[in-house]
CSV table of C-alpha atoms and ligand atoms in Angstrom, one decimal:
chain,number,residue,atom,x,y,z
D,1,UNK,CA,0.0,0.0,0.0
D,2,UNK,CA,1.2,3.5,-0.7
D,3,UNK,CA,1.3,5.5,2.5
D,4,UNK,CA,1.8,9.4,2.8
D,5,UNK,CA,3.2,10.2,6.1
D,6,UNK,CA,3.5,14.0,8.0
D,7,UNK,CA,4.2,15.4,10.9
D,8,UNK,CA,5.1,18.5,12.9
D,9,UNK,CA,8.3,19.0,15.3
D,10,UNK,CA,6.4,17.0,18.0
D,11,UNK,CA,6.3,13.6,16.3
D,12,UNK,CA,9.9,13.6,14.6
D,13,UNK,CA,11.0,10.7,16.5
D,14,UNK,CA,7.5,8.8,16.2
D,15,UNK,CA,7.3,9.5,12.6
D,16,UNK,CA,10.5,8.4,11.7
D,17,UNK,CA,10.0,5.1,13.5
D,18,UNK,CA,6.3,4.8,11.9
D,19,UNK,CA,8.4,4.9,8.5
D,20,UNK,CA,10.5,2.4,9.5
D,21,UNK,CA,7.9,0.0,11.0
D,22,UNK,CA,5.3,0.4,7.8
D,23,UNK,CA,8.2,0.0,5.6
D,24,UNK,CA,9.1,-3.4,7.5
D,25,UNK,CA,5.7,-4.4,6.5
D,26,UNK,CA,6.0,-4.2,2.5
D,27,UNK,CA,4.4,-0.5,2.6
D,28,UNK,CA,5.6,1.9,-0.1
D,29,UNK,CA,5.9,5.5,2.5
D,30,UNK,CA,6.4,9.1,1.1
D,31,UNK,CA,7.8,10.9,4.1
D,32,UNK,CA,6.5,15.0,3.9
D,33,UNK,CA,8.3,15.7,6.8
D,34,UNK,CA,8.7,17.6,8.9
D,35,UNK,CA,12.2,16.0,9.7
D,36,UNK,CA,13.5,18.7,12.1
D,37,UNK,CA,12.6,19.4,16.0
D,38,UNK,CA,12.5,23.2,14.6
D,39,UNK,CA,8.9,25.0,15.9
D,40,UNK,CA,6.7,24.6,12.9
D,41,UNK,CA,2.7,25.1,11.5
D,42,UNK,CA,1.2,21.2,11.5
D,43,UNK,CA,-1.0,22.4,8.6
D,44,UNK,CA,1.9,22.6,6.8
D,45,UNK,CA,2.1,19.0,6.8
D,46,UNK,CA,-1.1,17.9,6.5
D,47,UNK,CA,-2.1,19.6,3.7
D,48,UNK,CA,0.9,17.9,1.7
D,49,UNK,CA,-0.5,14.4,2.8
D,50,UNK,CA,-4.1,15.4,1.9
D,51,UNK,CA,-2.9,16.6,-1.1
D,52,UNK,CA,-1.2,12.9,-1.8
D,53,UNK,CA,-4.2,11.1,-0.7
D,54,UNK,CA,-6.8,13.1,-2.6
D,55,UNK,CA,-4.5,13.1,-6.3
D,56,UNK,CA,-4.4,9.3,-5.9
D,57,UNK,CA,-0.5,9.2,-4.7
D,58,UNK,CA,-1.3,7.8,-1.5
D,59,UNK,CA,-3.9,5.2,-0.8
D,60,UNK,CA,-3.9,5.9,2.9
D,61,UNK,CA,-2.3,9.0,5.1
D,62,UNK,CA,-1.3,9.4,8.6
D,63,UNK,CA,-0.6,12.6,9.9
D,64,UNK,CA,1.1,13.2,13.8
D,65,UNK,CA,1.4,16.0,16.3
D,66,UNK,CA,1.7,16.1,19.5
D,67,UNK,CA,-2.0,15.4,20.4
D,68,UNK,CA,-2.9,14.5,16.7
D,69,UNK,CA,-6.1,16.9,17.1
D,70,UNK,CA,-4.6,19.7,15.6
D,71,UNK,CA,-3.5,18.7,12.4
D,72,UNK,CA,-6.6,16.6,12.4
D,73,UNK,CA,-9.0,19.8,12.2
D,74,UNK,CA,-6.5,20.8,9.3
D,75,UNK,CA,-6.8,17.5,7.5
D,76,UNK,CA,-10.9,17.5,7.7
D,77,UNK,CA,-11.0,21.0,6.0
D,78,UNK,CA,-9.9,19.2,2.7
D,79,UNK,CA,-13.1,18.3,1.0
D,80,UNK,CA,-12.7,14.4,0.6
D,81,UNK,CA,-11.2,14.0,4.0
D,82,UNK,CA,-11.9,11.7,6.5
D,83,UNK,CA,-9.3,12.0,9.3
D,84,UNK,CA,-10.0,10.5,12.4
D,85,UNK,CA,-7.5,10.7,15.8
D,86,UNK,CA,-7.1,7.9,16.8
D,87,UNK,CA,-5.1,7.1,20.4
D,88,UNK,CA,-6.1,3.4,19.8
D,89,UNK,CA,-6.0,0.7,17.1
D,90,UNK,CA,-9.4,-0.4,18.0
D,91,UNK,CA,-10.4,2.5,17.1
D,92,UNK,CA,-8.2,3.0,14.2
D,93,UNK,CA,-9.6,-0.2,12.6
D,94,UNK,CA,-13.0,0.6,13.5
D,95,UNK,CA,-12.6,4.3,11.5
D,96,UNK,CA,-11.8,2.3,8.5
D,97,UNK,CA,-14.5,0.1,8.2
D,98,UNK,CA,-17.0,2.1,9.2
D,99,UNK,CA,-16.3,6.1,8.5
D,100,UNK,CA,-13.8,5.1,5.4
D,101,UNK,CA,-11.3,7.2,7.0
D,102,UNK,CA,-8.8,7.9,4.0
D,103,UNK,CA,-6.2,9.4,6.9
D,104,UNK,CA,-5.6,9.2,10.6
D,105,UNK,CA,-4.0,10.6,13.4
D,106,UNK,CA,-2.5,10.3,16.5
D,107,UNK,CA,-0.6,12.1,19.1
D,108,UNK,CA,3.1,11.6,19.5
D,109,UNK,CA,2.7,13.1,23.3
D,110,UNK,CA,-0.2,10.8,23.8
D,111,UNK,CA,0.8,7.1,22.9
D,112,UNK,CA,3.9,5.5,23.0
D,113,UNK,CA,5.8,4.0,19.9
D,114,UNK,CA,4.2,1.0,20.4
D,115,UNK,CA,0.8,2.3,20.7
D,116,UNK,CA,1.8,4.1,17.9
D,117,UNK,CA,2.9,0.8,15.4
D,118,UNK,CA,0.0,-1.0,16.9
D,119,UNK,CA,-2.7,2.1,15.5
D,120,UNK,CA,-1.4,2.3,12.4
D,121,UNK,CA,-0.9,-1.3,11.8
D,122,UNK,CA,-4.7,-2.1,12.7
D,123,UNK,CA,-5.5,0.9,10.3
D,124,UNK,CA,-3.1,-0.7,7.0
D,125,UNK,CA,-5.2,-3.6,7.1
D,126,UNK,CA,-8.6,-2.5,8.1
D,127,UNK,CA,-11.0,-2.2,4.7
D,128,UNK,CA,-13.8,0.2,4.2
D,129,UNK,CA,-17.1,-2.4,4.7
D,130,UNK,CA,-19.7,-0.9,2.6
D,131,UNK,CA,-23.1,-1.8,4.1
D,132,UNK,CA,-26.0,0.1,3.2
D,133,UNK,CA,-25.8,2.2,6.7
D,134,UNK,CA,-22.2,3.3,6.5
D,135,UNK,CA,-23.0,4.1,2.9
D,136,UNK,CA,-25.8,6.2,3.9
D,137,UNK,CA,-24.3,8.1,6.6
D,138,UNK,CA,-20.6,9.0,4.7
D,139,UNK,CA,-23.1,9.9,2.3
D,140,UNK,CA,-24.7,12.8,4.5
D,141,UNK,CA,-21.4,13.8,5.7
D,142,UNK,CA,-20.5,14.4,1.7
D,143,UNK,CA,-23.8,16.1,1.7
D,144,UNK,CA,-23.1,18.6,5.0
D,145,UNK,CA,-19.5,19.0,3.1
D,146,UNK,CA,-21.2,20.3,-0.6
D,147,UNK,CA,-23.4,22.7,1.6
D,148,UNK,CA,-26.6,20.3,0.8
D,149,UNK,CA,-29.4,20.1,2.9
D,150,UNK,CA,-31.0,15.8,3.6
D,151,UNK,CA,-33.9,15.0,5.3
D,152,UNK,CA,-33.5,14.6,9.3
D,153,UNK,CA,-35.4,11.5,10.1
W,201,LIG,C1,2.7,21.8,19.0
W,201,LIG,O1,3.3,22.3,20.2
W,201,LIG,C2,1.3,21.2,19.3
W,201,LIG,O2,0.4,22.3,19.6
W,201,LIG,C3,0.9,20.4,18.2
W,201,LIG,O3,1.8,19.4,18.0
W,201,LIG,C4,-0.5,19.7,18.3
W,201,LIG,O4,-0.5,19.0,19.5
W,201,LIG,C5,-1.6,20.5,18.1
W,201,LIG,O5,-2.8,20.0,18.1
């Protein structure tokens, strides 16, 4: 799977051994950066991997901060988004299937490395299940995101 991977100044180290650890696995990862501990803007970085994800470069994207909520709320304003944070890999598998997430997130000052290869490795092999009520409801989320109005019952 092709994987596109960012980061602010908070997750340097957890991004770098995210790489290694989805690389390990057969994963093909385009590292955005940021590579440095230098202060940075996390939107920076998540718009880079949105950008991957939504031109078809990336199946998949994982973004970290330091909470992963931040560049989060940055990833969701991309129409076509779905980023969930995710400080879990139940969670993170449970995103996929259900809400189609097309990124995550989690916070390097929240979990642990392990924490960390365990979310993303129950995200890589998670798969969208498209029953009629996920359909349904990712389909009034692309509604609410193309300014349409549905019927509330
Ligand atoms: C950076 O200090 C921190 O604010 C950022 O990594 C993130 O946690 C924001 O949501």
């Amino acid at each position: 799977m092709k994987i596109a991977i960012g980061n602010d100044h908070a997750a340097v180290d957890m991004k770098l051994e995210i790489v290694s650890f989805l690389e390990s696995l057969g994963h093909e990862v385009t590292n955005f950066g940021t590579d440095t501990k230098e202060s940075c803007d996390y939107p920076i970085y998540a718009h880079k991997v949105c950008q991957a994800v939504l031109e078809g470069e990336a199946d998949r994207g994982i973004l970290i901060c330091g909470t992963g909520i931040g560049i989060s709320i940055a990833a969701n304003k991309h129409k076509g988004i779905r980023c969930a944070v995710c400080s879990d890999p139940v969670t993170a598998k449970l995103t996929r299937e259900h809400n189609n997430s097309n990124v995550i997130s989690f916070g390097a000052r929240i979990v642990g490395p392990e924490i960390g290869k365990a979310i993303v490795s129950a995200y890589v092999n998670a798969e969208f299940q498209p029953n009629e009520r996920h359909l349904r409801r990712l389909k009034m989320v692309e509604d609410i995101e193309n300014g349409l109005d549905f019927e509330n019952n």
